[in-house]
Amino acid sequence: GRCARCGENVVGEGTGCTAMDQVFHVECFTCMMCNSKLRGQPFYAVEKKAYCEPCYIVGPFQQSCSPASVCAKPIMERILRATGKAYHPHCFTCVMCHRSLDGIPFTVDAGGNIHCIEDFHKKFAPRCSVCKEPIMPAPGQEETVRIVALDRDFHVQCYRCEDCGGLLSEGDNQGCYPLDGHILCKTCNSARI
């Protein structure tokens, strides 16, 4: 075949080698920066160009782990790209629980911080005005129901009459009849009036 570097035919036993699905003269298969011979040596391929390890580490194309992470070291093997940045797979973690998110669904807050879905909901979901817990999907679910009344948020099971405790989202006493900022069923509203 023809040498991918110089374009001349590769003729004779032991004069050629293959790398990156291409044929090279042994003399032509060199680092693109320092020209050291690469046959039989570890090398890194960047856009079909070969680099020795020392040149790859200092090269301008070298990917370092995102400075937002704790490491900022060169990425020598698998690169995980997310949010426009490069990471070691083990460095791509949730800012709250620090669990690796390699291959796991994640989301990013307004400040660019990476969260697992569960911690994002814990941190940013509206809180129920009764139990003070976040209103978020049950494990394995993607959606949940939130009830808003009198500018307050409620879980469906927490949305109850303040006087009798009856559930206001279902049954015969369904519906909220607020009075002086209190959440009441129709019967308890009438009794207070």
CSV table of N, CA and C in Angstrom, one decimal, residues 1 10 30 53 104:
chain,number,residue,atom,x,y,z
A,1,GLY,N,0.8,-1.2,0.0
A,1,GLY,CA,0.0,0.0,0.0
A,1,GLY,C,0.9,1.3,0.0
A,10,VAL,N,4.9,1.4,0.0
A,10,VAL,CA,5.6,0.7,1.0
A,10,VAL,C,6.0,-0.7,0.4
A,30,THR,N,5.9,8.4,12.8
A,30,THR,CA,6.6,9.2,13.9
A,30,THR,C,5.6,10.1,14.5
A,53,GLU,N,3.5,9.5,23.9
A,53,GLU,CA,2.8,9.8,25.2
A,53,GLU,C,3.3,11.2,25.8
A,104,ILE,N,-25.6,7.3,34.0
A,104,ILE,CA,-26.7,7.5,34.8
A,104,ILE,C,-27.4,8.8,34.4
